[in-house]
Short mmCIF file of C-alpha atoms in Angstrom, two decimals:
data_model
loop_
_atom_site.label_atom_id
_atom_site.label_comp_id
_atom_site.label_asym_id
_atom_site.label_seq_id
_atom_site.Cartn_x
_atom_site.Cartn_y
_atom_site.Cartn_z
CA ALA A 1 105.76 114.78 33.28
CA GLN A 2 105.81 112.58 30.29
CA SER A 3 107.02 108.87 29.74
CA VAL A 4 107.21 106.43 27.16
CA THR A 5 107.00 102.54 27.39
CA GLN A 6 108.36 100.26 24.62
CA LEU A 7 106.92 96.69 24.96
CA GLY A 8 109.56 94.25 24.10
CA SER A 9 113.02 94.86 24.32
CA HIS A 10 113.76 92.53 21.61
CA VAL A 11 111.72 91.58 18.80
CA SER A 12 112.60 88.84 16.02
CA VAL A 13 110.73 88.60 12.91
CA SER A 14 111.55 86.81 9.39
CA GLU A 15 112.24 88.51 6.12
CA GLY A 16 109.46 89.83 4.29
CA ALA A 17 107.15 89.52 7.76
CA LEU A 18 105.14 92.33 9.35
CA VAL A 19 107.23 94.44 11.70
CA LEU A 20 105.39 95.70 14.74
CA LEU A 21 107.14 97.58 17.47
CA ARG A 22 104.83 98.95 20.38
CA CYS A 23 105.09 102.43 21.92
CA ASN A 24 102.69 103.65 24.72
CA TYR A 25 103.02 107.18 26.05
CA SER A 26 101.99 109.17 29.17
CA SER A 27 101.62 112.95 28.93
CA SER A 28 99.45 115.49 30.39
CA VAL A 29 99.18 117.36 27.11
CA PRO A 30 98.93 116.40 23.47
CA PRO A 31 102.37 115.25 23.03
CA TYR A 32 104.79 115.45 20.18
CA LEU A 33 105.89 111.88 19.30
CA PHE A 34 108.93 110.38 17.42
CA TRP A 35 110.51 107.06 16.28
CA TYR A 36 114.10 106.88 16.04
CA VAL A 37 116.51 104.22 14.60
CA GLN A 38 119.97 103.44 15.62
CA TYR A 39 122.34 101.32 13.64
CA PRO A 40 125.32 99.84 15.58
CA ASN A 41 127.81 102.28 16.66
CA GLN A 42 125.98 105.32 14.95
CA GLY A 43 123.86 108.05 16.10
CA LEU A 44 120.07 108.20 16.26
CA GLN A 45 118.07 108.84 13.06
CA LEU A 46 114.44 110.23 12.82
CA LEU A 47 112.35 107.78 11.03
CA LEU A 48 108.89 109.54 11.59
CA LYS A 49 107.26 112.05 13.94
CA TYR A 50 103.81 113.05 14.73
CA THR A 51 103.00 116.54 15.66
CA THR A 52 99.47 117.45 14.89
CA GLY A 53 96.87 116.63 12.05
CA ALA A 54 96.81 113.29 10.28
CA THR A 55 97.11 110.47 12.97
CA LEU A 56 98.83 107.98 10.47
CA VAL A 57 102.12 109.22 9.59
CA LYS A 58 104.65 107.93 7.19
CA GLY A 59 108.46 107.62 7.48
CA ILE A 60 111.58 106.85 5.75
CA ASN A 61 112.31 103.26 4.69
CA GLY A 62 108.66 102.08 4.40
CA PHE A 63 107.73 102.73 8.17
CA GLU A 64 104.84 104.19 9.31
CA ALA A 65 102.97 104.70 12.78
CA GLU A 66 99.55 105.63 14.05
CA PHE A 67 98.83 108.01 16.83
CA LYS A 68 95.95 106.66 18.72
CA LYS A 69 94.84 109.06 21.47
CA SER A 70 92.50 106.68 23.03
CA GLU A 71 95.04 104.08 23.36
CA THR A 72 97.85 106.46 24.28
CA SER A 73 99.67 104.51 21.72
CA PHE A 74 102.07 105.21 18.86
CA HIS A 75 103.05 101.80 17.25
CA LEU A 76 105.56 101.54 14.42
CA THR A 77 104.76 99.19 11.51
CA LYS A 78 106.28 98.00 8.36
CA PRO A 79 104.50 95.55 6.14
CA SER A 80 107.59 93.65 4.95
CA ALA A 81 110.74 93.36 6.90
CA HIS A 82 114.25 93.68 5.36
CA MET A 83 117.57 92.59 6.56
CA SER A 84 118.84 96.04 6.65
CA ASP A 85 115.84 96.96 9.07
CA ALA A 86 117.78 95.17 11.86
CA ALA A 87 118.68 97.88 14.41
CA GLU A 88 117.63 99.52 17.70
CA TYR A 89 114.44 101.37 17.70
CA PHE A 90 113.54 104.22 20.08
CA CYS A 91 110.18 105.85 20.67
CA ALA A 92 110.39 109.16 22.09
CA VAL A 93 108.07 111.99 23.30
CA SER A 94 108.49 115.72 23.91
CA ASP A 95 106.22 118.30 25.40
CA PRO A 96 105.12 121.06 22.76
CA ARG A 97 105.00 123.50 25.31
CA GLY A 98 108.93 123.25 25.88
CA TYR A 99 110.30 120.30 24.00
CA GLN A 100 113.91 120.68 24.53
CA LYS A 101 113.49 117.90 26.85
CA VAL A 102 112.80 114.62 24.77
CA THR A 103 112.05 111.63 26.80
CA PHE A 104 113.12 108.24 25.03
CA GLY A 105 111.75 104.75 25.75
CA THR A 106 114.28 102.06 26.47
CA GLY A 107 114.32 100.73 23.06
CA THR A 108 113.37 97.61 21.14
CA LYS A 109 116.08 95.60 19.16
CA LEU A 110 114.73 94.36 15.87
CA GLN A 111 116.33 91.06 14.72
CA VAL A 112 115.40 90.16 10.96
CA ILE A 113 116.00 86.25 10.41
CA PRO A 114 116.56 85.34 6.60
CA ASP B 1 125.09 111.58 5.55
CA THR B 2 124.85 113.25 9.03
CA GLU B 3 124.93 117.05 9.11
CA VAL B 4 126.06 116.97 12.51
CA THR B 5 129.90 116.34 12.98
CA GLN B 6 131.29 114.87 15.97
CA THR B 7 135.15 114.57 16.63
CA PRO B 8 136.86 112.47 17.63
CA LYS B 9 135.00 109.32 16.80
CA HIS B 10 136.97 107.46 19.54
CA LEU B 11 138.77 108.47 22.42
CA VAL B 12 140.66 106.56 25.20
CA MET B 13 141.76 108.61 28.28
CA GLY B 14 143.30 107.98 31.61
CA MET B 15 141.43 109.24 34.61
CA THR B 16 143.97 112.08 35.21
CA ASN B 17 143.76 113.60 31.56
CA LYS B 18 142.04 116.40 30.25
CA LYS B 19 140.24 115.90 26.86
CA SER B 20 137.57 117.62 24.81
CA LEU B 21 134.78 116.30 22.37
CA LYS B 22 133.59 118.40 19.92
CA CYS B 23 130.33 119.00 17.74
CA GLU B 24 129.59 121.19 14.68
CA GLN B 25 126.38 121.97 12.78
CA HIS B 26 125.67 124.30 10.04
CA MET B 27 121.97 123.66 9.77
CA GLY B 28 121.26 127.04 11.48
CA HIS B 29 119.87 125.19 14.51
CA ARG B 30 119.70 127.30 17.65
CA ALA B 31 119.60 124.48 20.27
CA MET B 32 122.27 122.01 20.82
CA TYR B 33 122.46 118.92 23.10
CA TRP B 34 124.83 116.54 24.59
CA TYR B 35 123.41 112.97 25.48
CA LYS B 36 125.25 110.08 27.05
CA GLN B 37 124.54 106.46 25.94
CA LYS B 38 125.60 103.48 27.76
CA ALA B 39 125.36 100.13 25.93
CA LYS B 40 121.79 98.61 25.23
CA LYS B 41 120.31 101.85 27.14
CA PRO B 42 118.51 104.97 25.58
CA PRO B 43 120.37 108.34 25.29
CA GLU B 44 120.23 110.19 28.57
CA LEU B 45 120.39 114.01 28.23
CA MET B 46 123.15 115.66 30.00
CA PHE B 47 122.89 119.36 28.68
CA VAL B 48 121.03 121.73 26.56
CA TYR B 49 122.21 125.03 24.93
CA SER B 50 119.64 127.37 23.58
CA TYR B 51 120.61 130.37 21.45
CA GLU B 52 124.18 129.83 22.95
CA LYS B 53 123.14 129.86 26.57
CA LEU B 54 123.01 126.90 28.83
CA SER B 55 119.32 126.04 29.60
CA ILE B 56 119.39 122.55 31.12
CA ASN B 57 121.95 120.82 33.12
CA GLU B 58 120.56 117.43 34.27
CA SER B 59 122.77 117.49 37.35
CA VAL B 60 125.75 116.26 35.33
CA PRO B 61 129.01 115.71 37.47
CA SER B 62 131.43 118.81 37.30
CA ARG B 63 133.95 116.69 35.57
CA PHE B 64 131.87 117.15 32.67
CA SER B 65 132.05 120.98 31.43
CA PRO B 66 130.06 122.11 28.30
CA GLU B 67 130.63 124.97 26.08
CA CYS B 68 128.99 126.67 23.15
CA PRO B 69 131.32 129.31 21.73
CA ASN B 70 128.78 129.97 18.84
CA SER B 71 125.77 128.85 17.37
CA SER B 72 127.39 126.23 15.22
CA LEU B 73 129.76 124.54 17.77
CA LEU B 74 129.42 122.89 21.17
CA ASN B 75 132.08 121.19 23.21
CA LEU B 76 132.20 118.91 25.98
CA HIS B 77 135.46 119.28 28.25
CA LEU B 78 136.47 116.11 30.00
CA HIS B 79 138.66 116.14 33.33
CA ALA B 80 139.32 113.63 36.05
CA LEU B 81 136.78 111.13 34.60
CA GLN B 82 136.01 107.62 35.91
CA PRO B 83 135.76 104.11 34.17
CA GLU B 84 132.00 104.43 34.52
CA ASP B 85 131.90 107.37 32.41
CA SER B 86 132.87 105.35 29.65
CA ALA B 87 129.94 105.65 27.09
CA LEU B 88 129.07 106.87 23.56
CA TYR B 89 128.55 110.66 23.82
CA LEU B 90 126.06 111.86 21.32
CA CYS B 91 125.58 115.49 20.07
CA ALA B 92 122.31 116.68 18.66
CA SER B 93 120.61 120.08 17.47
CA SER B 94 117.41 121.10 16.89
CA LEU B 95 115.80 124.37 15.38
CA GLY B 96 115.24 125.69 18.87
CA GLN B 97 112.72 126.86 21.27
CA GLY B 98 109.64 128.50 19.39
CA SER B 99 110.38 126.81 16.19
CA GLY B 100 109.95 123.56 14.76
CA THR B 101 108.86 120.33 16.66
CA GLY B 102 111.87 119.45 18.71
CA GLU B 103 113.07 116.96 16.36
CA LEU B 104 116.47 116.10 16.97
CA PHE B 105 119.46 115.57 14.47
CA PHE B 106 122.19 113.46 16.01
CA GLY B 107 125.66 113.15 15.18
CA GLU B 108 127.31 109.63 15.00
CA GLY B 109 128.95 109.95 18.47
CA SER B 110 132.12 109.95 20.12
CA ARG B 111 133.09 106.55 21.93
CA LEU B 112 134.75 107.24 25.03
CA THR B 113 136.77 104.93 27.21
CA VAL B 114 138.09 105.63 30.41
CA LEU B 115 140.70 103.53 31.63
#
């Protein structure tokens, strides 16, 4: 069984400030990890993913995340928030042995204050 | 631009109506999914088709009936729905079992309102 916990259902940052969205996972095997973004009334779009190899992964729109096995974490960061980053962010995990079933976290709504 | 196309974008139906949601992708993906998303909640998996065969049904009520006519198309037939079925219905695709990483490509969704 696998699960994802996102700490903070709502995060507010000032424009230009660091964005940090937290994600911890639980999995019996080394997982595949994803961050998706959802803008209002739209579908989800992949920001970045970790499968194997380098633990620091870079994604679109200046976001990056680091896989830390010892902490079972996959936190999402961006050095400088932009107004256009305001959206809902979902962390997700899948099992490499049978990854049709993706488990999503409960989501974090990011508000960017001008 | 999304490469998974869903129609219609909005649908309002009564509890006795029969309607269908449609999804199409032309990326050569062999796995297709239906998710249901309520406001302020994550997507909930409903069905997975792998190589045009139903591989996962998350105990969804029979008033939702999926269909995969070919590798590019996925339908969700709706009949005798309840107001609590009102939600955003998301279609997604991925490369398929044994290929890729399970990365999902989502459509923009169909907003369903049941009166």
